[in-house]
CSV table of C-alpha atoms in Angstrom, one decimal:
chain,number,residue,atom,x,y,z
A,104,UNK,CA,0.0,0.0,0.0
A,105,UNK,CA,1.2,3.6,-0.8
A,106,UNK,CA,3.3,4.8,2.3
A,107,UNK,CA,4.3,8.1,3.4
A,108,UNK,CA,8.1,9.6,3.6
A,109,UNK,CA,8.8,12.2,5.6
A,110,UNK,CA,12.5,12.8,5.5
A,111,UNK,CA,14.5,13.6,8.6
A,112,UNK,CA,11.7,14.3,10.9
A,113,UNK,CA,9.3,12.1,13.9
A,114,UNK,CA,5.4,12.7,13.0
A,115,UNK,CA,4.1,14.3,15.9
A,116,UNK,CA,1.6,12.8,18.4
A,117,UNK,CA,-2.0,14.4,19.2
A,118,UNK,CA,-1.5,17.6,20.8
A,119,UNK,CA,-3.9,19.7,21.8
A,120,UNK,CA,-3.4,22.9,23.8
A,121,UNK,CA,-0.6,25.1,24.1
A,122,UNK,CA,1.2,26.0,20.4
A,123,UNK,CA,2.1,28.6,18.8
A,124,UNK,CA,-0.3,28.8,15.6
A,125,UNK,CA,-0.5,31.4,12.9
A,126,UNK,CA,-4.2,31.5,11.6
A,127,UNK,CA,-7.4,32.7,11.3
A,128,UNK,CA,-9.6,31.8,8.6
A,129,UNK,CA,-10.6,27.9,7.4
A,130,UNK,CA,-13.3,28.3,4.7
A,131,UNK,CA,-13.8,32.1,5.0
A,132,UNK,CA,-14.5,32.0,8.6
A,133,UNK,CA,-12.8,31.8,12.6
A,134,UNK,CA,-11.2,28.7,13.1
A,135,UNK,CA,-14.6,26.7,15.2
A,136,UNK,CA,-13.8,24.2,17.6
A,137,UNK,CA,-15.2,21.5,16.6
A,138,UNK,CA,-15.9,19.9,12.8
A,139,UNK,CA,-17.6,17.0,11.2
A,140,UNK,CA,-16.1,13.8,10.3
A,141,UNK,CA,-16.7,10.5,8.9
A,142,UNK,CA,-15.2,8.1,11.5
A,143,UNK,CA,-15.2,4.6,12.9
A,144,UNK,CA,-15.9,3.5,16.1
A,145,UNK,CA,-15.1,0.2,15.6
A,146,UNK,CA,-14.1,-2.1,12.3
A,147,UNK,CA,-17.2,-3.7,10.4
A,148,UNK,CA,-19.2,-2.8,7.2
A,149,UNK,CA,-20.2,0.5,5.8
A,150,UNK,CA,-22.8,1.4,8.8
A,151,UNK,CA,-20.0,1.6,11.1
A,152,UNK,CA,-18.4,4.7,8.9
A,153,UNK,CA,-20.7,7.1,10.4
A,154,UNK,CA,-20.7,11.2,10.9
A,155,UNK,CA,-18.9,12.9,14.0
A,156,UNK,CA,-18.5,16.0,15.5
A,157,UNK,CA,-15.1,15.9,16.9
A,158,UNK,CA,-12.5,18.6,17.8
A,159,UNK,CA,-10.5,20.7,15.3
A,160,UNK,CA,-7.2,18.7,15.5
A,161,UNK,CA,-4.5,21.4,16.4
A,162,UNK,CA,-1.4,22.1,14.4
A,163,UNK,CA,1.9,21.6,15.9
A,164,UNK,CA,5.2,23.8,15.4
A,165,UNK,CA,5.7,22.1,12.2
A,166,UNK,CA,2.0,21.5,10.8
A,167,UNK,CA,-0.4,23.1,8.8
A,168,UNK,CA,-4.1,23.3,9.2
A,169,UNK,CA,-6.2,22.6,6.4
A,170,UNK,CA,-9.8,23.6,5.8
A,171,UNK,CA,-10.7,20.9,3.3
A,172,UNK,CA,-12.8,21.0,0.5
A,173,UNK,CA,-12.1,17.5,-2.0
A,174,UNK,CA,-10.6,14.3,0.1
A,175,UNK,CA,-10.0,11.1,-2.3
A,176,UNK,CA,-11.9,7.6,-1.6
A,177,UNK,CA,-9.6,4.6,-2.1
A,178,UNK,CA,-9.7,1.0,-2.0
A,179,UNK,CA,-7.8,1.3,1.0
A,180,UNK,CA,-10.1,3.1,3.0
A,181,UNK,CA,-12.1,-0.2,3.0
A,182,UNK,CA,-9.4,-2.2,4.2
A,183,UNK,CA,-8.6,-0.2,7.0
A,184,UNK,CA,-12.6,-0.1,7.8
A,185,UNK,CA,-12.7,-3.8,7.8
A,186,UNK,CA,-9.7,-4.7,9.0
A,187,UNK,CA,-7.7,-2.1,10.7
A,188,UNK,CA,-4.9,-3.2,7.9
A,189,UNK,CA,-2.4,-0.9,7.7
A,190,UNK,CA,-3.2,1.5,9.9
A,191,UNK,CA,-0.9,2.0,13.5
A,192,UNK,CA,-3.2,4.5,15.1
A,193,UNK,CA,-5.8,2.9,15.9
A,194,UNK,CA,-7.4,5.2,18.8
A,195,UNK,CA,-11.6,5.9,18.0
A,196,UNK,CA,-13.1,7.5,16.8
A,197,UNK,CA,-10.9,7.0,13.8
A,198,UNK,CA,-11.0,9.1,10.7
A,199,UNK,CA,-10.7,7.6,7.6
A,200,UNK,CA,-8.9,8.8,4.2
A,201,UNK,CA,-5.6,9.5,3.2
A,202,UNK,CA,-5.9,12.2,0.4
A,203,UNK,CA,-7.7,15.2,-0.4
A,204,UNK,CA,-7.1,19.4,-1.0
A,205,UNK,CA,-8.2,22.4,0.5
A,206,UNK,CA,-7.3,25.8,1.9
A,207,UNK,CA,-4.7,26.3,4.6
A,208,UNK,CA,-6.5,27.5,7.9
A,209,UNK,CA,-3.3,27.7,9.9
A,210,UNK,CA,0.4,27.1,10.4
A,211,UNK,CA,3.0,26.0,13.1
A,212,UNK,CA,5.3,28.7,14.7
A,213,UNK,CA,8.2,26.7,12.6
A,214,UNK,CA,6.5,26.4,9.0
A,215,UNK,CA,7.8,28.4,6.5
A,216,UNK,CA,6.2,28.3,3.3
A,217,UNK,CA,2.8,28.2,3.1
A,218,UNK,CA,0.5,31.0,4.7
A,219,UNK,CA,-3.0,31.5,5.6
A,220,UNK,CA,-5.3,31.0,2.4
A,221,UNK,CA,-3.2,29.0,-0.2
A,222,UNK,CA,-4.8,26.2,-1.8
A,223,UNK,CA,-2.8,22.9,-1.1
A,224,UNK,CA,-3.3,19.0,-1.3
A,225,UNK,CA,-1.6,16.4,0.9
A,226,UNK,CA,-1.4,12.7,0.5
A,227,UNK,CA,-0.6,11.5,4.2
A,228,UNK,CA,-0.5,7.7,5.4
A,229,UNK,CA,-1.6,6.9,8.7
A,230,UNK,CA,-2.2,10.8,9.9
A,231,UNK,CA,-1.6,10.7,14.0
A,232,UNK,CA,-4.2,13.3,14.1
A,233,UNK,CA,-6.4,12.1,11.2
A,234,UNK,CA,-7.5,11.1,7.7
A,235,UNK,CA,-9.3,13.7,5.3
A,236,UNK,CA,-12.8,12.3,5.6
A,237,UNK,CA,-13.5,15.8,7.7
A,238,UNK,CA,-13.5,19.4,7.5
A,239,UNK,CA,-10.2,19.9,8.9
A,240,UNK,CA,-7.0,17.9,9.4
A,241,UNK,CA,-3.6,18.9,10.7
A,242,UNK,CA,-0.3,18.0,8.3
A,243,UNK,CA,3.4,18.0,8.6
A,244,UNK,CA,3.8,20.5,6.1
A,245,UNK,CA,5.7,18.1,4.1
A,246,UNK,CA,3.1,16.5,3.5
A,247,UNK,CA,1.5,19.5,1.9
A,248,UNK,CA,1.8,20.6,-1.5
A,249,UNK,CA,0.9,24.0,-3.4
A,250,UNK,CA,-1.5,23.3,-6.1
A,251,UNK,CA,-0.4,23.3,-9.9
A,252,UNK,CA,-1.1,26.5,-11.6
A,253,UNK,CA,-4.9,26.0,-12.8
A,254,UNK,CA,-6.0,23.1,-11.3
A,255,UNK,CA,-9.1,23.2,-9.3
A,256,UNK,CA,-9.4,21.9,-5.5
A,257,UNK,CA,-12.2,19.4,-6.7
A,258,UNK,CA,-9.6,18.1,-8.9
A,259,UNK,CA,-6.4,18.4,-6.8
A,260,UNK,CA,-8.7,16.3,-3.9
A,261,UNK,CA,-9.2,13.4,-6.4
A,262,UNK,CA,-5.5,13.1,-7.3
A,263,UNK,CA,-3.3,13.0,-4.5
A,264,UNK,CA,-2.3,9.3,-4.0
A,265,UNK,CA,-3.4,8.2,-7.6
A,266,UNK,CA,-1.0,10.7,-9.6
A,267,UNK,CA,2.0,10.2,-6.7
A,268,UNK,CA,1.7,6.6,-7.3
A,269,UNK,CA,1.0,6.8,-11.3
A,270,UNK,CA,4.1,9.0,-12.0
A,271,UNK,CA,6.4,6.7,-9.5
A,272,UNK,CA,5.1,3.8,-11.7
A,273,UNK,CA,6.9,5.2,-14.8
A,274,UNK,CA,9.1,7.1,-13.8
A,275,UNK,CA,11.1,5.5,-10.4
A,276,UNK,CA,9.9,1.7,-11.1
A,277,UNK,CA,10.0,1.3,-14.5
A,278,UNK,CA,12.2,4.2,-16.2
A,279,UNK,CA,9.9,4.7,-19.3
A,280,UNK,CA,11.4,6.1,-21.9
A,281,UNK,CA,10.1,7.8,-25.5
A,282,UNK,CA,9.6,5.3,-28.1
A,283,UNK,CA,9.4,2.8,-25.8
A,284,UNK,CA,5.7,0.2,-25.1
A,285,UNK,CA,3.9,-0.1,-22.4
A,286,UNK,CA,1.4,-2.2,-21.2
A,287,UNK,CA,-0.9,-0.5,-18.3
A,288,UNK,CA,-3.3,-3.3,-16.6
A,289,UNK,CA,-6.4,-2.0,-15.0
A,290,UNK,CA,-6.0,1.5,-16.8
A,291,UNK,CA,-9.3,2.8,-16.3
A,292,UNK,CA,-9.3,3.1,-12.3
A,293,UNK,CA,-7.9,6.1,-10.1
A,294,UNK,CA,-4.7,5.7,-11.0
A,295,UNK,CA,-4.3,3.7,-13.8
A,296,UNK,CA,-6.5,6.2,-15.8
A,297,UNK,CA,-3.7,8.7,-14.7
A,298,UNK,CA,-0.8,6.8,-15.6
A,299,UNK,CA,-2.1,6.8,-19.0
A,300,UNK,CA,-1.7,10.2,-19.4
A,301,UNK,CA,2.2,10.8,-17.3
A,302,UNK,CA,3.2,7.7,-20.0
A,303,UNK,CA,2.3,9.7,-23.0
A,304,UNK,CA,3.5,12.3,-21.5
A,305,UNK,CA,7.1,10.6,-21.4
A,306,UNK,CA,6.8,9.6,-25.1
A,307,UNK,CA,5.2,5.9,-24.4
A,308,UNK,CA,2.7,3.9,-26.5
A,309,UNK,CA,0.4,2.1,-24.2
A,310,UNK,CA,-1.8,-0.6,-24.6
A,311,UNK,CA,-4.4,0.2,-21.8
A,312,UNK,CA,-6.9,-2.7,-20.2
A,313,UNK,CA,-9.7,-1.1,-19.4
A,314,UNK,CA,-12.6,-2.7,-17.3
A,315,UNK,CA,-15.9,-3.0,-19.8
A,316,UNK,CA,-16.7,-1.0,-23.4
A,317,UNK,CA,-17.2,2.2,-22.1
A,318,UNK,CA,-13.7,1.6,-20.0
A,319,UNK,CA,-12.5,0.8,-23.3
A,320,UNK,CA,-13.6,3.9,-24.4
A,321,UNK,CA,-12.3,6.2,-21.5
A,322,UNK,CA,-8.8,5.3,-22.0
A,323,UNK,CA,-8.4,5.9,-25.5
A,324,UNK,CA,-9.8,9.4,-24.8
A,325,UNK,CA,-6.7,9.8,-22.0
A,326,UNK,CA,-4.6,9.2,-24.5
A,327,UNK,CA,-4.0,5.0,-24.8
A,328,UNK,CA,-2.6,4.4,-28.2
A,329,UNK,CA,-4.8,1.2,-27.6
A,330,UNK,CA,-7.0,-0.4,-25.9
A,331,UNK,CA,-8.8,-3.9,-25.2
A,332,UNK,CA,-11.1,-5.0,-22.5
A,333,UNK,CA,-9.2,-6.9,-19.3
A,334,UNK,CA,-11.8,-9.5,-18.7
A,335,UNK,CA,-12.8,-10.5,-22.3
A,336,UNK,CA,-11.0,-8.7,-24.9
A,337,UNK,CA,-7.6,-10.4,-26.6
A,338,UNK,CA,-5.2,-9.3,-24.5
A,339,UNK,CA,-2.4,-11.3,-26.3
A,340,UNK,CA,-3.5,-10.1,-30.1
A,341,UNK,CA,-3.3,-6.4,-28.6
A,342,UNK,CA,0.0,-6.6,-27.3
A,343,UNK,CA,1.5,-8.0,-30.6
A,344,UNK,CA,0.1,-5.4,-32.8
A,345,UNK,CA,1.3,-2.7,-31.0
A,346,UNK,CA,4.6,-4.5,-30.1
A,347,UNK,CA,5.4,-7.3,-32.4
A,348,UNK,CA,8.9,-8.1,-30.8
A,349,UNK,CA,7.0,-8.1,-27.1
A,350,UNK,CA,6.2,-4.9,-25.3
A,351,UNK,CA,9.1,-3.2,-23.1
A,352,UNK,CA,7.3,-2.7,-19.7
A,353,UNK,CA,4.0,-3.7,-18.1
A,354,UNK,CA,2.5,-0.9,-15.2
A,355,UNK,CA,-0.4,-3.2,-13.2
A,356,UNK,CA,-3.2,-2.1,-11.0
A,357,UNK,CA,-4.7,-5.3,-10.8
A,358,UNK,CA,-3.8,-8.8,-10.4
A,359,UNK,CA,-5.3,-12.0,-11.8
A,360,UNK,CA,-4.7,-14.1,-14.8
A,361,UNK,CA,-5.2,-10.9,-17.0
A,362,UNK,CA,-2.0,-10.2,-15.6
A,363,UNK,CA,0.1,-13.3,-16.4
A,364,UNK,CA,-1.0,-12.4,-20.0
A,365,UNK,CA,0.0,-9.1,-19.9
A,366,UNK,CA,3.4,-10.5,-18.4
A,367,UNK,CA,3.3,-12.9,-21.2
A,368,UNK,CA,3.1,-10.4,-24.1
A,369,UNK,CA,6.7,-8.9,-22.4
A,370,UNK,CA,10.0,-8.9,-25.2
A,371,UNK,CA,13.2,-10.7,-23.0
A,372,UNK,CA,14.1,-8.5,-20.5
A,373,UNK,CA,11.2,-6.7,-20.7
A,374,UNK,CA,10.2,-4.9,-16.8
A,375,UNK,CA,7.3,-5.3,-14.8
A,376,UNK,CA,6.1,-3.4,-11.9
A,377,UNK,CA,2.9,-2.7,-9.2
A,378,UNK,CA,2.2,-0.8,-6.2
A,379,UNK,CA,1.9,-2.6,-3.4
A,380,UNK,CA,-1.6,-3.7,-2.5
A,381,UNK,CA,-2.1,-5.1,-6.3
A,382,UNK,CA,-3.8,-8.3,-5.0
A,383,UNK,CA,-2.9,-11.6,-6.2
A,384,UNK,CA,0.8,-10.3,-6.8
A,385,UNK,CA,2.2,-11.6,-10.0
A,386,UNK,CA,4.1,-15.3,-10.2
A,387,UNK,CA,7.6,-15.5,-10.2
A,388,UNK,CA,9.5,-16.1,-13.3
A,389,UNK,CA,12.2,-17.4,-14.5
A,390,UNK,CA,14.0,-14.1,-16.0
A,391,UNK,CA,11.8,-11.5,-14.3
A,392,UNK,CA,12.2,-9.6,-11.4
A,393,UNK,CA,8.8,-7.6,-11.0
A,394,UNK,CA,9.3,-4.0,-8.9
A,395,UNK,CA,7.2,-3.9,-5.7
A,396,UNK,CA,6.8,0.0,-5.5
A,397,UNK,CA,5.1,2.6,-2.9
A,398,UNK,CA,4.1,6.0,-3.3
A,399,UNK,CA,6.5,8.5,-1.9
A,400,UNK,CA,5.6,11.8,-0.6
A,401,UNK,CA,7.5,15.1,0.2
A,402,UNK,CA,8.7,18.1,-1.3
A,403,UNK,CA,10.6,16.7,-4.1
A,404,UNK,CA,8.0,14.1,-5.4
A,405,UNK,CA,5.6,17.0,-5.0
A,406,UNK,CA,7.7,19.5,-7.4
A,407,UNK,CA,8.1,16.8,-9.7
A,408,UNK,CA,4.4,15.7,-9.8
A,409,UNK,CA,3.8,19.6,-10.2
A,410,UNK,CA,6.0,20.0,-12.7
A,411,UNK,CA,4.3,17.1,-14.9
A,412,UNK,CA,0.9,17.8,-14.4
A,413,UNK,CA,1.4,21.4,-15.4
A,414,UNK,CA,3.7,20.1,-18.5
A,415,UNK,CA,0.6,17.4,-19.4
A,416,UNK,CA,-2.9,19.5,-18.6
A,417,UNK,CA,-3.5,16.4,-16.7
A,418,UNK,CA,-7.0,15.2,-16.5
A,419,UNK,CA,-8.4,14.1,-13.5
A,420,UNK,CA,-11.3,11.6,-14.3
A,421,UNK,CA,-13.8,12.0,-11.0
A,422,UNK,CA,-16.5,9.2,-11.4
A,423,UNK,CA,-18.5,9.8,-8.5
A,424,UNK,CA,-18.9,12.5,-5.6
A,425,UNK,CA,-20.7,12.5,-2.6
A,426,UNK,CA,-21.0,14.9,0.3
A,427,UNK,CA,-18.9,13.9,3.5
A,428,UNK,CA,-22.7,12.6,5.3
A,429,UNK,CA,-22.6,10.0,2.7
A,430,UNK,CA,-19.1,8.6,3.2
A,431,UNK,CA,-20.4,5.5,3.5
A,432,UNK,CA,-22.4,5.4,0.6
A,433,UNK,CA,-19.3,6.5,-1.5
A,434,UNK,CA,-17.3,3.4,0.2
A,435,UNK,CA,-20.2,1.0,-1.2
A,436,UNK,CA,-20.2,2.5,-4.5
A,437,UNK,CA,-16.2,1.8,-4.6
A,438,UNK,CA,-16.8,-1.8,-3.7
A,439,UNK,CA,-19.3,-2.2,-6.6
A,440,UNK,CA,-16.8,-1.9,-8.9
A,441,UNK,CA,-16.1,-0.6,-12.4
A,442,UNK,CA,-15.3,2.6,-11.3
A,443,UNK,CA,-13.7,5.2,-14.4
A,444,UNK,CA,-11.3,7.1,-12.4
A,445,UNK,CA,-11.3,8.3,-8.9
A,446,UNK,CA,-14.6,9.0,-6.2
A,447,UNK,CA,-14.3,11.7,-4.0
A,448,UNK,CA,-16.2,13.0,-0.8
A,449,UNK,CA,-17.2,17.0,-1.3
A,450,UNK,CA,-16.8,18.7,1.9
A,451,UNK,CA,-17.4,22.1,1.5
């Protein structure tokens, strides 16, 4: 599962009187006391994601406050409400999500460049004093990111963890360079559907699986030189007309046997790589070493995302939103399935 780095510094327990904080306004307004949330109170199915009214977390010396407007609904966020898995903190009520944008509503005494107003997004794992499924949440400000010139905060909510793990995916694990194939499996999620777009952007041709017709559909749009249909469409046929000699690279979101055929279609020493989480993993081969990867964050994967999306016009496909009262609704909705691109909670 994506992780978060924070170089060279201790993420900082719940505090809650007693700092010095810059601040004054979240969403046009004093700073109130308390907000609402979507928490759990105990792991279980959807009913137990339910809507608190907690305390306005406090920003330490080195935080930021964020009034936020967009937080990102992941697969994840399941997980962790059926299961705990992955998360450390595990005090209740617990607030789920892990990505999402917003305004800044205060600083620590020690942060130094960001101030009172600017629009930011944050992906953080495991947030001591947490997730994004609320109106506020308190950040290391490393973990907080100006938004790209032009870029909305409905967008910049929906693409925290997607785009951080899409652009590691080509870039970090599997080195893509112009000219060269690529096969994306499970193209037409979050991040898949974002990947796309960062491999064209470094000169790729990608043959996208995409999850039904109209998935089909929505990845050519974002750019997939082709396209074929992960459950039923030819998969091996695909690969050999765009590559003849075997693709370069496969990028997976997904595991299964579509997988071992997209591994198939590879040329000799061809690459292969997945975030962690990608569930089953792919079989080892004779040949192969497949790149286990996680999403980094901090202020140089942030310039660098920056710096592509603003380079690329990225798109960010939102397939559903719902209000933060309907959390659980949105979780369902994830579970169905055949989701184009990312769902996201509207808090504001």
């Amino acid at each position: 599962m994506p992780v978060l780095r924070v170089a060279g510094m201790l993420l900082l327990a719940w505090i809650a009187t007693g700092l010095a904080v810059s601040g004054a306004a979240g969403a046009g307004g004093a700073i109130p006391a308390t907000m609402r949330a979507a928490a759990i109170d105990r792991k279980g199915g959807p009913e137990v994601l339910t809507l608190h009214q907690l305390p306005v977390p406090k920003p330490g010396p080195d935080e930021v406050l964020v009034a936020l407007d967009t937080a990102g609904v992941g697969p994840w966020d399941i997980d962790v409400r059926e299961s705990l898995a992955y998360w450390k903190d595990r005090q209740f009520p617990m607030v789920l999500g892990v990505d999402g944008a917003g305004t800044v509503a205060a600083i620590g005494a020690d942060v130094q460049g960001f101030k009172v107003g600017d629009p930011v997004y944050s992906y953080a794992w495991n947030n001591p004093k947490g997730g994004f499924y609320a109106e506020y949440i308190a950040l290391p400000a490393k973990a907080v990111a100006h938004l790209p010139s032009g870029m909305s905060l409905r967008d910049a909510g929906a693409m925290p963890v997607s785009a951080l793990t899409a652009l590691q995916g080509i870039d970090d694990a599997l080195h893509i360079r112009p000219g060269e194939t690529l096969i994306i499996h499970g193209a037409s999620g979050a991040v898949g559907s974002l990947a796309v777009q960062f491999a064209r952007l470094r000169g790729a041709k990608v043959l996208a699986t995409a999850s039904g017709e109209d998935g089909v559909s929505f990845v050519k749009r974002l750019g997939a030189s082709a396209a074929v249909d992960g459950r039923h469409g030819d998969i091996r046929a695909a690969a050999r007309e765009l590559a003849p000699g075997g693709v370069d690279a496969v990028l997976a979101f997904a595991g299964g046997d579509a997988l071992e055929t997209c591994i198939d279609s590879l040329k000799p020493g061809g690459r292969m790589a997945f975030p962690e989480g990608v569930r089953p993993e792919p079989k080892a081969r004779a040949g192969l070493t497949p790149v286990k990867y996680n999403a980094l964050t901090g202020p140089d994967e942030y310039a660098r995302l920056n710096k592509a999306m603003e380079a690329f016009k990225l798109e960010v496909p939102i397939a559903a939103e719902f209000p933060l009262t309907d959390a659980a609704k949105a979780q369902e909705r994830m579970a169905a399935g055949h989701v184009l691109g990312k769902i996201v909670l509207r808090i504001r």
